[in-house]
Amino acid sequence: MPRNLALLLALLGLLCSPLAANAAEDDTPPWLGDDDDDDDGDDDDDGKEGDGETKDGETSPATSSPEPAATVAPSQPSGSEAPKGGGPLGLGFAVGSINGLSLKVWPHRKHGLVLHLGSPAILNSMALQLSYRAHIVEFAIPDSGVTVGVNLGPAFRARFAWFSDGLFLEMAGGLAVGAGVTVKNVPAEIFFEVAPSFGGGVSPANVGLGFSVDGMVGARFYIGK
């Protein structure tokens, strides 16, 4: 009997020895075992960056998509403003078939009236040409302010000559075709033009009919604003 009791006590000792070893190795109470999991969760939360905050808690600058730059449309000249400085009245000179005064009334960018008054290459004579001009097209030279405009319109011409035996009068009508060169903000214009026409003598009568071509160059200076 005592021998059996000793064996039973020895067997119980062997069974209880692993539990004692585990208790010796881990003294942490079981109710604190969940702290590691909680800490891991906190670390995960700390590692995540919130909106506008960095990992260290510093606020990062908000990013926004850049707004498109504002575009400025190139300014267009007024439809009624002539491509020159000065006012609508231009006075100057013409040289060619008529040598003398040149006057232009240019109230609108697309319309004008031109008057040439002077002497042809004939002694004791005078000539007058009156024409309407439609400014049909303009060519602007880039980065220079220079504009070349083409104009045309119907023209009327009259020429007088005084001779010892009387007065000679000729009248004709045709088409005046011209080009003007202007510079921005400069009240001046250089012009070139030709005017083919058809007509004949009026006095004395029955002198004859025929074609002729007038050609002139000159300059005009515009006054007023």
CSV table of C-alpha atoms in Angstrom, one decimal:
chain,number,residue,atom,x,y,z
A,1,MET,CA,0.0,0.0,0.0
A,2,PRO,CA,2.6,2.6,0.9
A,3,ARG,CA,4.4,1.6,-2.3
A,4,ASN,CA,1.3,2.3,-4.5
A,5,LEU,CA,0.8,5.6,-2.7
A,6,ALA,CA,4.4,6.7,-3.5
A,7,LEU,CA,3.9,5.8,-7.2
A,8,LEU,CA,0.6,7.8,-7.3
A,9,LEU,CA,2.3,10.8,-5.8
A,10,ALA,CA,5.2,10.6,-8.2
A,11,LEU,CA,2.8,10.5,-11.2
A,12,LEU,CA,0.9,13.6,-9.9
A,13,GLY,CA,4.2,15.3,-9.6
A,14,LEU,CA,5.1,14.6,-13.2
A,15,LEU,CA,1.7,15.9,-14.4
A,16,CYS,CA,1.9,19.1,-12.4
A,17,SER,CA,5.5,19.9,-13.5
A,18,PRO,CA,4.6,21.4,-17.0
A,19,LEU,CA,2.0,23.7,-15.5
A,20,ALA,CA,4.5,25.0,-13.0
A,21,ALA,CA,7.1,25.5,-15.7
A,22,ASN,CA,4.6,27.5,-17.8
A,23,ALA,CA,3.7,29.6,-14.8
A,24,ALA,CA,7.3,30.3,-14.0
A,25,GLU,CA,8.1,31.4,-17.6
A,26,ASP,CA,5.0,33.7,-18.0
A,27,ASP,CA,4.2,35.7,-14.9
A,28,THR,CA,1.9,38.1,-16.9
A,29,PRO,CA,-1.7,37.8,-15.7
A,30,PRO,CA,-4.0,36.5,-18.4
A,31,TRP,CA,-6.3,39.5,-18.3
A,32,LEU,CA,-3.4,41.7,-19.6
A,33,GLY,CA,-2.7,39.5,-22.6
A,34,ASP,CA,-5.0,41.6,-24.9
A,35,ASP,CA,-2.8,44.7,-24.5
A,36,ASP,CA,-0.4,43.6,-27.2
A,37,ASP,CA,-3.3,43.3,-29.7
A,38,ASP,CA,-4.6,46.7,-28.7
A,39,ASP,CA,-1.2,48.2,-29.1
A,40,ASP,CA,-0.9,46.7,-32.5
A,41,GLY,CA,-4.2,48.3,-33.5
A,42,ASP,CA,-3.1,51.7,-32.1
A,43,ASP,CA,0.1,51.4,-34.2
A,44,ASP,CA,-1.9,50.7,-37.3
A,45,ASP,CA,-4.1,53.7,-36.6
A,46,ASP,CA,-1.1,55.9,-36.0
A,47,GLY,CA,0.5,54.8,-39.2
A,48,LYS,CA,-2.5,55.9,-41.2
A,49,GLU,CA,-2.4,59.5,-42.4
A,50,GLY,CA,-5.6,61.5,-42.0
A,51,ASP,CA,-6.8,64.1,-44.4
A,52,GLY,CA,-4.3,67.0,-44.4
A,53,GLU,CA,-2.0,65.4,-41.7
A,54,THR,CA,1.3,63.6,-42.0
A,55,LYS,CA,2.4,60.6,-39.9
A,56,ASP,CA,4.1,62.8,-37.4
A,57,GLY,CA,1.0,64.9,-36.9
A,58,GLU,CA,2.2,67.8,-39.1
A,59,THR,CA,-0.4,69.4,-41.3
A,60,SER,CA,0.5,69.0,-45.0
A,61,PRO,CA,-0.4,71.8,-47.4
A,62,ALA,CA,-3.7,71.2,-49.2
A,63,THR,CA,-3.2,70.4,-52.9
A,64,SER,CA,-5.5,71.8,-55.5
A,65,SER,CA,-5.6,71.6,-59.2
A,66,PRO,CA,-4.1,74.8,-60.8
A,67,GLU,CA,-6.6,77.1,-62.4
A,68,PRO,CA,-6.2,77.7,-66.1
A,69,ALA,CA,-4.5,80.9,-66.9
A,70,ALA,CA,-6.7,83.6,-68.1
A,71,THR,CA,-6.4,84.2,-71.8
A,72,VAL,CA,-6.5,87.7,-73.2
A,73,ALA,CA,-8.1,88.1,-76.6
A,74,PRO,CA,-6.1,90.3,-79.0
A,75,SER,CA,-7.7,93.6,-79.4
A,76,GLN,CA,-9.4,94.2,-82.7
A,77,PRO,CA,-9.5,97.6,-84.4
A,78,SER,CA,-12.8,99.3,-84.6
A,79,GLY,CA,-14.7,98.8,-87.8
A,80,SER,CA,-15.0,102.6,-88.2
A,81,GLU,CA,-11.5,103.7,-87.2
A,82,ALA,CA,-9.2,104.3,-90.0
A,83,PRO,CA,-5.7,102.7,-89.7
A,84,LYS,CA,-4.0,106.1,-89.1
A,85,GLY,CA,-3.7,108.9,-86.6
A,86,GLY,CA,-5.3,112.3,-87.0
A,87,GLY,CA,-8.8,113.2,-88.0
A,88,PRO,CA,-11.0,112.4,-91.0
A,89,LEU,CA,-9.7,115.3,-93.2
A,90,GLY,CA,-6.4,114.8,-95.1
A,91,LEU,CA,-4.6,117.5,-97.0
A,92,GLY,CA,-1.5,117.0,-99.2
A,93,PHE,CA,-0.1,116.9,-102.7
A,94,ALA,CA,-0.2,114.8,-105.8
A,95,VAL,CA,2.3,114.4,-108.6
A,96,GLY,CA,1.7,112.8,-112.0
A,97,SER,CA,-1.2,113.4,-114.4
A,98,ILE,CA,-2.4,116.0,-112.0
A,99,ASN,CA,0.2,118.1,-110.1
A,100,GLY,CA,-1.2,120.0,-107.2
A,101,LEU,CA,-3.5,119.6,-104.2
A,102,SER,CA,-4.9,116.3,-102.9
A,103,LEU,CA,-7.7,116.2,-100.4
A,104,LYS,CA,-9.3,113.2,-98.8
A,105,VAL,CA,-12.3,113.0,-96.5
A,106,TRP,CA,-12.0,109.7,-94.7
A,107,PRO,CA,-14.8,109.6,-92.0
A,108,HIS,CA,-15.1,105.8,-92.0
A,109,ARG,CA,-12.6,103.0,-92.2
A,110,LYS,CA,-14.3,101.5,-95.3
A,111,HIS,CA,-15.4,104.7,-97.2
A,112,GLY,CA,-13.8,107.9,-98.3
A,113,LEU,CA,-13.9,110.7,-100.9
A,114,VAL,CA,-10.8,111.9,-102.8
A,115,LEU,CA,-10.3,115.2,-104.7
A,116,HIS,CA,-7.3,116.1,-106.8
A,117,LEU,CA,-7.0,119.6,-108.1
A,118,GLY,CA,-4.0,120.9,-110.1
A,119,SER,CA,-2.3,121.3,-113.4
A,120,PRO,CA,-1.7,118.6,-116.1
A,121,ALA,CA,1.6,118.6,-118.0
A,122,ILE,CA,0.1,121.2,-120.4
A,123,LEU,CA,0.5,125.0,-120.1
A,124,ASN,CA,-2.5,127.1,-119.3
A,125,SER,CA,-4.5,124.1,-118.1
A,126,MET,CA,-6.2,122.7,-115.0
A,127,ALA,CA,-7.6,119.4,-114.0
A,128,LEU,CA,-10.0,118.1,-111.4
A,129,GLN,CA,-10.7,114.5,-110.4
A,130,LEU,CA,-13.3,113.5,-107.9
A,131,SER,CA,-13.8,109.9,-106.8
A,132,TYR,CA,-15.4,107.8,-104.2
A,133,ARG,CA,-13.2,105.2,-102.5
A,134,ALA,CA,-14.2,101.9,-101.0
A,135,HIS,CA,-11.3,100.5,-98.9
A,136,ILE,CA,-11.7,96.8,-99.8
A,137,VAL,CA,-8.7,95.1,-98.1
A,138,GLU,CA,-5.9,95.9,-95.7
A,139,PHE,CA,-2.5,94.2,-95.3
A,140,ALA,CA,-0.9,94.7,-91.9
A,141,ILE,CA,2.9,94.2,-91.7
A,142,PRO,CA,3.5,92.3,-88.4
A,143,ASP,CA,5.3,94.1,-85.5
A,144,SER,CA,5.6,97.3,-87.5
A,145,GLY,CA,2.3,99.2,-87.2
A,146,VAL,CA,2.4,99.7,-91.0
A,147,THR,CA,-0.9,99.0,-92.9
A,148,VAL,CA,-1.2,98.9,-96.7
A,149,GLY,CA,-4.8,99.4,-97.8
A,150,VAL,CA,-6.3,98.9,-101.3
A,151,ASN,CA,-9.1,101.1,-102.4
A,152,LEU,CA,-11.1,101.6,-105.6
A,153,GLY,CA,-14.2,103.4,-106.8
A,154,PRO,CA,-15.8,105.4,-109.6
A,155,ALA,CA,-14.0,108.6,-110.6
A,156,PHE,CA,-15.0,111.7,-112.6
A,157,ARG,CA,-12.4,113.9,-114.3
A,158,ALA,CA,-12.5,117.3,-116.0
A,159,ARG,CA,-9.7,119.1,-117.8
A,160,PHE,CA,-9.6,122.7,-118.9
A,161,ALA,CA,-7.1,124.4,-121.3
A,162,TRP,CA,-7.1,128.0,-122.4
A,163,PHE,CA,-5.8,128.8,-125.9
A,164,SER,CA,-5.7,132.0,-127.8
A,165,ASP,CA,-8.7,131.0,-129.8
A,166,GLY,CA,-10.9,129.7,-127.0
A,167,LEU,CA,-11.4,127.3,-124.1
A,168,PHE,CA,-11.0,123.6,-124.4
A,169,LEU,CA,-13.1,121.4,-122.0
A,170,GLU,CA,-12.8,117.6,-121.7
A,171,MET,CA,-14.8,115.3,-119.4
A,172,ALA,CA,-14.3,111.6,-118.6
A,173,GLY,CA,-15.4,108.9,-116.2
A,174,GLY,CA,-13.6,105.8,-115.1
A,175,LEU,CA,-12.4,103.7,-112.2
A,176,ALA,CA,-9.8,104.8,-109.7
A,177,VAL,CA,-7.6,102.1,-108.1
A,178,GLY,CA,-5.3,103.1,-105.3
A,179,ALA,CA,-3.2,102.0,-102.4
A,180,GLY,CA,-2.4,103.8,-99.2
A,181,VAL,CA,0.4,103.2,-96.7
A,182,THR,CA,-0.3,104.3,-93.1
A,183,VAL,CA,1.5,103.9,-89.8
A,184,LYS,CA,-0.3,103.4,-86.5
A,185,ASN,CA,-0.8,106.7,-84.6
A,186,VAL,CA,0.9,108.7,-87.4
A,187,PRO,CA,-1.5,111.2,-89.0
A,188,ALA,CA,-0.2,110.7,-92.5
A,189,GLU,CA,-0.7,108.6,-95.6
A,190,ILE,CA,1.4,107.9,-98.7
A,191,PHE,CA,-0.7,107.0,-101.7
A,192,PHE,CA,-0.4,105.6,-105.2
A,193,GLU,CA,-3.2,105.3,-107.7
A,194,VAL,CA,-4.2,104.9,-111.4
A,195,ALA,CA,-7.4,105.9,-113.0
A,196,PRO,CA,-8.3,104.5,-116.5
A,197,SER,CA,-11.1,106.6,-117.9
A,198,PHE,CA,-13.2,107.1,-121.1
A,199,GLY,CA,-14.4,110.5,-122.3
A,200,GLY,CA,-13.8,113.2,-124.8
A,201,GLY,CA,-14.0,116.9,-125.7
A,202,VAL,CA,-17.1,118.9,-124.7
A,203,SER,CA,-16.1,122.3,-126.0
A,204,PRO,CA,-15.7,122.6,-128.8
A,205,ALA,CA,-18.1,119.9,-129.6
A,206,ASN,CA,-17.4,116.8,-131.7
A,207,VAL,CA,-13.7,116.8,-130.9
A,208,GLY,CA,-13.7,113.0,-130.3
A,209,LEU,CA,-13.8,110.3,-127.7
A,210,GLY,CA,-11.1,108.0,-126.3
A,211,PHE,CA,-9.4,106.2,-123.4
A,212,SER,CA,-6.8,107.7,-121.1
A,213,VAL,CA,-5.1,106.7,-117.9
A,214,ASP,CA,-4.1,109.0,-115.1
A,215,GLY,CA,-1.5,108.0,-112.6
A,216,MET,CA,-0.4,109.8,-109.4
A,217,VAL,CA,1.6,109.5,-106.2
A,218,GLY,CA,1.6,111.8,-103.2
A,219,ALA,CA,1.1,112.2,-99.5
A,220,ARG,CA,-1.6,113.5,-97.2
A,221,PHE,CA,-1.6,114.7,-93.6
A,222,TYR,CA,-4.7,114.3,-91.5
A,223,ILE,CA,-5.8,117.1,-89.2
A,224,GLY,CA,-8.1,116.9,-86.2
A,225,LYS,CA,-8.9,113.9,-83.9
